CSV table of C-alpha atoms and ligand atoms in Angstrom, one decimal:
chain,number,residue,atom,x,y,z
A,182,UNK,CA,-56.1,24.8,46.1
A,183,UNK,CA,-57.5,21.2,46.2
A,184,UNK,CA,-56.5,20.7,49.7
A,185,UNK,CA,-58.7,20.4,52.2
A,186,UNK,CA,-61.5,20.9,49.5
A,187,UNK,CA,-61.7,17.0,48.8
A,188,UNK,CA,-64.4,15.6,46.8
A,189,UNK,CA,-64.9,19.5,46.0
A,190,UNK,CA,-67.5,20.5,43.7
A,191,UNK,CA,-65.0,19.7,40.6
A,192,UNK,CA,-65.2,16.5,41.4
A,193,UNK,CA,-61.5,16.2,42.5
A,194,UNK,CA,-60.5,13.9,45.8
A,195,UNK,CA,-56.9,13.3,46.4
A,196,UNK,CA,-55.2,11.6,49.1
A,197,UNK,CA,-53.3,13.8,50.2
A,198,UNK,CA,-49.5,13.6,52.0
A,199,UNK,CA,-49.2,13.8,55.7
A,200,UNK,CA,-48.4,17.6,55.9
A,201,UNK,CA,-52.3,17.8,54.4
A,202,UNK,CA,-53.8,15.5,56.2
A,203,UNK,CA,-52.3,16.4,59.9
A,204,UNK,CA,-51.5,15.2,62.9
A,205,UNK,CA,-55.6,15.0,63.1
A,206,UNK,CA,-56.9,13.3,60.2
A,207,UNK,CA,-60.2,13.3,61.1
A,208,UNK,CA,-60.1,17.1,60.9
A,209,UNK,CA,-59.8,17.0,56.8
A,210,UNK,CA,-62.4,14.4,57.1
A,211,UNK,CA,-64.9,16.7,58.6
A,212,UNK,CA,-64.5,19.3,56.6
A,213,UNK,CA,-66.0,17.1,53.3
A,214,UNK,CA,-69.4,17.3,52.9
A,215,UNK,CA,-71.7,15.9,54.9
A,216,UNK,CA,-72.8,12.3,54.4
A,217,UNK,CA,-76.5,13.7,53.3
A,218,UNK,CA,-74.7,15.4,50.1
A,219,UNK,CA,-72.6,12.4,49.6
A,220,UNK,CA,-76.2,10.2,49.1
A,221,UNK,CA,-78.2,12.9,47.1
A,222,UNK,CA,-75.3,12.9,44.5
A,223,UNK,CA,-75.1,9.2,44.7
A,224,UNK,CA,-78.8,9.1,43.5
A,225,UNK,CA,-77.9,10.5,40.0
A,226,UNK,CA,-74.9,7.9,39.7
A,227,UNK,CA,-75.8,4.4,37.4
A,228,UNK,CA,-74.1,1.7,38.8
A,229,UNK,CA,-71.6,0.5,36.2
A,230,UNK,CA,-71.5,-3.0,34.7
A,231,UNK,CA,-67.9,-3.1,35.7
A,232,UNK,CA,-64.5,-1.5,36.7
A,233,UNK,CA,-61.7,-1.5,34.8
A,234,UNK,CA,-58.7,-1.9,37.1
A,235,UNK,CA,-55.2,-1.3,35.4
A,236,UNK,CA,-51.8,-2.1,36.9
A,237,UNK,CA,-49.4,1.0,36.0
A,238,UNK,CA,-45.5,-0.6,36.7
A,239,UNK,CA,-44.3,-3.7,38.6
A,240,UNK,CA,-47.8,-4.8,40.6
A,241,UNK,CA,-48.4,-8.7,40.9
A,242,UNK,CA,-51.2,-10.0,39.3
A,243,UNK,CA,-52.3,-11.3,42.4
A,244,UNK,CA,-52.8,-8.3,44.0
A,245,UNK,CA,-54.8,-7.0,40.6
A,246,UNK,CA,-56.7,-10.1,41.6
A,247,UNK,CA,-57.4,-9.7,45.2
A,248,UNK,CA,-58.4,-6.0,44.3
A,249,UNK,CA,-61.2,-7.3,42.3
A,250,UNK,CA,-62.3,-9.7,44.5
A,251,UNK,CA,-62.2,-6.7,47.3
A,252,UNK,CA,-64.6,-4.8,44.4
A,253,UNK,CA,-67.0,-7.5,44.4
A,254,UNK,CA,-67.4,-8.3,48.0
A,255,UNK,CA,-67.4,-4.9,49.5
A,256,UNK,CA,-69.1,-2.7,46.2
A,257,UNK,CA,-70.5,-5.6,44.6
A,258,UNK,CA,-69.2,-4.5,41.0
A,259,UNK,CA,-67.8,-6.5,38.8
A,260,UNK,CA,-64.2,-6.1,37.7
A,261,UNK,CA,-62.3,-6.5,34.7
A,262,UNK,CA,-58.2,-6.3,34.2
A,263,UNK,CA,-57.4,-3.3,31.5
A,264,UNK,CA,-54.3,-3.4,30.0
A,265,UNK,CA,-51.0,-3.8,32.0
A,266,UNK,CA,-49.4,-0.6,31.1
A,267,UNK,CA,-45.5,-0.1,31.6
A,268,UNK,CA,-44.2,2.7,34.4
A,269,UNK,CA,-45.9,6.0,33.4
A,270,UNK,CA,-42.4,7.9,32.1
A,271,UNK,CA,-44.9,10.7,30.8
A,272,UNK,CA,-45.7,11.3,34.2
A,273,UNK,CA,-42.7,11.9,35.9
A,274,UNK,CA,-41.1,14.8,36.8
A,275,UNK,CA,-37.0,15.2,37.5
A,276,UNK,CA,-37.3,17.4,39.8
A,277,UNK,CA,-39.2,15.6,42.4
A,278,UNK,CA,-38.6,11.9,41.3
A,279,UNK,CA,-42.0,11.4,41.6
A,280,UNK,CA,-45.3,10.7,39.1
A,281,UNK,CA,-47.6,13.1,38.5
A,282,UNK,CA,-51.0,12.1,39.5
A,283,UNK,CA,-52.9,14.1,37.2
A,284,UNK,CA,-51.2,13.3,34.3
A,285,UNK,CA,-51.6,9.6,34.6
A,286,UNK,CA,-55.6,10.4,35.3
A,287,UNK,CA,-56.0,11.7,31.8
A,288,UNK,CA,-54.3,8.4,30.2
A,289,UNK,CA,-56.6,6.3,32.8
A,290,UNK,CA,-59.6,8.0,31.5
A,291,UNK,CA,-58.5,7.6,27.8
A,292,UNK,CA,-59.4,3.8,28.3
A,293,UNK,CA,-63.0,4.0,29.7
A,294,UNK,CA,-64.4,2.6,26.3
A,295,UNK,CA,-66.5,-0.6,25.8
A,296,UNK,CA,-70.2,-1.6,24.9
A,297,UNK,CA,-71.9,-1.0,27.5
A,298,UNK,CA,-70.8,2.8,27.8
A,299,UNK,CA,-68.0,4.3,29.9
A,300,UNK,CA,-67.0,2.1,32.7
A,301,UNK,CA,-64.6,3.8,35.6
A,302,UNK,CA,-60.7,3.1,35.5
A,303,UNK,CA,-59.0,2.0,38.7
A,304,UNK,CA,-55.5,2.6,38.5
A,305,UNK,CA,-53.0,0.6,40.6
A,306,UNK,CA,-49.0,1.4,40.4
A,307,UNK,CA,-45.5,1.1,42.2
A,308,UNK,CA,-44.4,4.6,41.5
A,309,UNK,CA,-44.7,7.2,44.3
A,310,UNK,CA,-47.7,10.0,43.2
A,311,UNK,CA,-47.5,13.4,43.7
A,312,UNK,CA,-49.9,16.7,43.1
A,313,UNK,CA,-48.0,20.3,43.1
A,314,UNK,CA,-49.6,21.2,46.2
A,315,UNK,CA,-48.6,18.2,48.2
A,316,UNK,CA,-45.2,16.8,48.9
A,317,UNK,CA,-47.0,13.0,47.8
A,318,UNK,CA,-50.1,11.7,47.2
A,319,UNK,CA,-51.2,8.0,47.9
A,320,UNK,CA,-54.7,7.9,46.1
A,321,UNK,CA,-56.7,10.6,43.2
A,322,UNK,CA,-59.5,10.5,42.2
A,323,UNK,CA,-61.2,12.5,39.4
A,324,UNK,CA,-65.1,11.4,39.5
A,325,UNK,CA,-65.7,13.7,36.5
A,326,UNK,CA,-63.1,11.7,34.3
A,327,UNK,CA,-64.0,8.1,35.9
A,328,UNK,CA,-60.8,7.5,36.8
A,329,UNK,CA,-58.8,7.3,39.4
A,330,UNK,CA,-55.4,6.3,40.8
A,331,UNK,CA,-53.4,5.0,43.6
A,332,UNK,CA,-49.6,4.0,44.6
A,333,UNK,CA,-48.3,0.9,46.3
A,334,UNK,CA,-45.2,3.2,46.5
A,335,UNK,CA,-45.5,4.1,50.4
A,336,UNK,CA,-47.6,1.0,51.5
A,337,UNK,CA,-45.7,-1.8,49.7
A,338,UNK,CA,-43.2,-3.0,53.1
A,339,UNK,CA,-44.2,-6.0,55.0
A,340,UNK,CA,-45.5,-9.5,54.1
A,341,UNK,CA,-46.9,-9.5,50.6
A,342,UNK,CA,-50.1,-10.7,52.1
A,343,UNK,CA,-50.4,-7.6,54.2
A,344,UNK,CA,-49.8,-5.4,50.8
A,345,UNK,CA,-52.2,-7.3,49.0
A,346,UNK,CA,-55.1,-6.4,52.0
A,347,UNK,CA,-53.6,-2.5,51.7
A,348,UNK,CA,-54.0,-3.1,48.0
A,349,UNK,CA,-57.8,-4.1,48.7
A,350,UNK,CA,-58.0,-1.2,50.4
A,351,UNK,CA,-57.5,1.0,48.3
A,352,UNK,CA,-59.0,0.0,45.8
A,353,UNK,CA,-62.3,-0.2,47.2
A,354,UNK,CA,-61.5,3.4,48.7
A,355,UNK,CA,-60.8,4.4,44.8
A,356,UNK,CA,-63.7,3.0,43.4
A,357,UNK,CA,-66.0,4.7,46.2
A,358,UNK,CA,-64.8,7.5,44.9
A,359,UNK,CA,-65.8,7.2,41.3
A,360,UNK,CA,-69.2,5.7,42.8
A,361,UNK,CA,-69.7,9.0,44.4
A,362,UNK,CA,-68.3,8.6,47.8
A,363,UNK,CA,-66.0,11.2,49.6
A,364,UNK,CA,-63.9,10.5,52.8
A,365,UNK,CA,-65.5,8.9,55.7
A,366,UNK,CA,-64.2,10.1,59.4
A,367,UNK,CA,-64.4,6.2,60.7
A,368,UNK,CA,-61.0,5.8,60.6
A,369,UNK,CA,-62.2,1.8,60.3
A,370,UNK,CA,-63.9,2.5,56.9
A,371,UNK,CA,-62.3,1.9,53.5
A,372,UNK,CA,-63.4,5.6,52.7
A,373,UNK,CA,-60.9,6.7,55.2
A,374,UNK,CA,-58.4,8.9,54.1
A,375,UNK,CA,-54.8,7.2,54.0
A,376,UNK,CA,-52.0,9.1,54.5
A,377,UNK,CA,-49.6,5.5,55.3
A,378,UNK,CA,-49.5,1.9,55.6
A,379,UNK,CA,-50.9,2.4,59.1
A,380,UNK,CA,-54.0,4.0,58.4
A,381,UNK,CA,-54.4,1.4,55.6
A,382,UNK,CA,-53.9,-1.0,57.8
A,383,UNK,CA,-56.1,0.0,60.9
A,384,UNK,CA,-59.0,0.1,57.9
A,385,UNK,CA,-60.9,-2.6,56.6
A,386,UNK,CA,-61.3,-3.1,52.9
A,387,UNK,CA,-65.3,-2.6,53.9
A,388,UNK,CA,-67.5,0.4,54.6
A,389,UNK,CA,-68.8,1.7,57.5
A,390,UNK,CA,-72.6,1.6,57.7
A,391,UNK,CA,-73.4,5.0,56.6
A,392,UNK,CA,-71.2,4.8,53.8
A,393,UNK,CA,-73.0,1.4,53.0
A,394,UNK,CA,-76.0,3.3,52.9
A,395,UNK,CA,-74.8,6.1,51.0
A,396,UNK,CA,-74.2,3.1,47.8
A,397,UNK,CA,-77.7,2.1,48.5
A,398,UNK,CA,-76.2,-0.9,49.9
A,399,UNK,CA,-77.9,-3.5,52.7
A,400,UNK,CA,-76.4,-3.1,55.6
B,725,ZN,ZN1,-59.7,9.4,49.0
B,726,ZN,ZN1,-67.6,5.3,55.9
């Protein structure tokens, strides 16, 4: 129902499995909404005083690290570390041996407290994500809820350097999201979808320009 509706009026953008996204994965890029809708939501979106990022599992505090620093470069928004939470057993189903998503949004969202009012919740885990409709899912995002999720599951081979930069990633792709960004057809822009460590990996952890503008960002 979700698919090929991302960043759909609900407020709903998952990253979607490769039997989604297609051989052609600009095609479910195109069919978002155009980058003119993307900036006239954006105009009603605060920025926030900062992220919360929260490792979900077995992620290395340096990659919680590099994330943030990926926040601050690229977004310019602070972050701060939430609570290291164990594995998310609620979340996982038999069946599938996987996590769901969805599930694991509504506990993100639990911990958007603090002074300065709600900040969004960037989750970052080891366990492999899935959504009913999909056979796995390597990002969601719920922009309603402020939070959002995504799983070193499927991009976690290699040097740990080279997770770390697919970790940066996605992060930044997360928290465009919850700024108000939906996916970008540049497949060199962090608001690419990813379906794999390739397309992570052939993206930058920065934005193309339009998406740059979209933020309200200097080129
Ligand atoms: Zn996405
Ligand atoms: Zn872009």
């Amino acid at each position: 129902m979700r698919r090929n509706d991302e960043a759909s009026s609900n407020g709903r953008t998952a990253d979607f499995g490769s039997a989604y996204e297609g051989s052609n994965p600009s095609a479910s890029a195109n069919s978002g909404p155009r980058p003119g809708s993307a900036r006239a939501e954006l105009k009603a979106l605060a920025r926030p005083s900062h992220v919360l990022l929260v490792p979900l599992g077995e992620v290395s505090p340096k990659v919680v690290a590099e994330a943030a620093q990926a926040l601050r470069e690229v977004l310019g928004v602070a972050a701060k570390n939430g609570p290291s939470l164990d594995r998310p057993r609620y979340a996982f189903n038999e069946a599938r041996g996987q996590y769901h998503a969805t599930s694991i949004l509504r506990r993100l969202a639990s911990l958007r407290t603090g002074g300065s009012g709600p900040v969004p919740v960037v989750g970052i885990t080891d366990v492999d994500l899935f959504l009913p409709d999909a056979p796995y899912v390597i990002g969601d995002a719920d922009r309603d809820a402020g939070a959002a999720i995504f799983s070193l599951a499927r991009l976690s081979h290699g040097a740990p350097a080279e997770v770390r930069r697919r970790a940066q990633v996605e992060t930044v792709h997360a928290t465009g999201h919850l700024l108000g960004l939906s996916h970008c057809a540049d497949y060199r822009c962090a608001m690419f979808v990813s379906r794999d460590a390739a397309d992570s990996d052939r993206k930058g952890p920065g934005l193309c320009s339009s998406c740059r503008a979209a933020l309200g960002s200097e080129g």
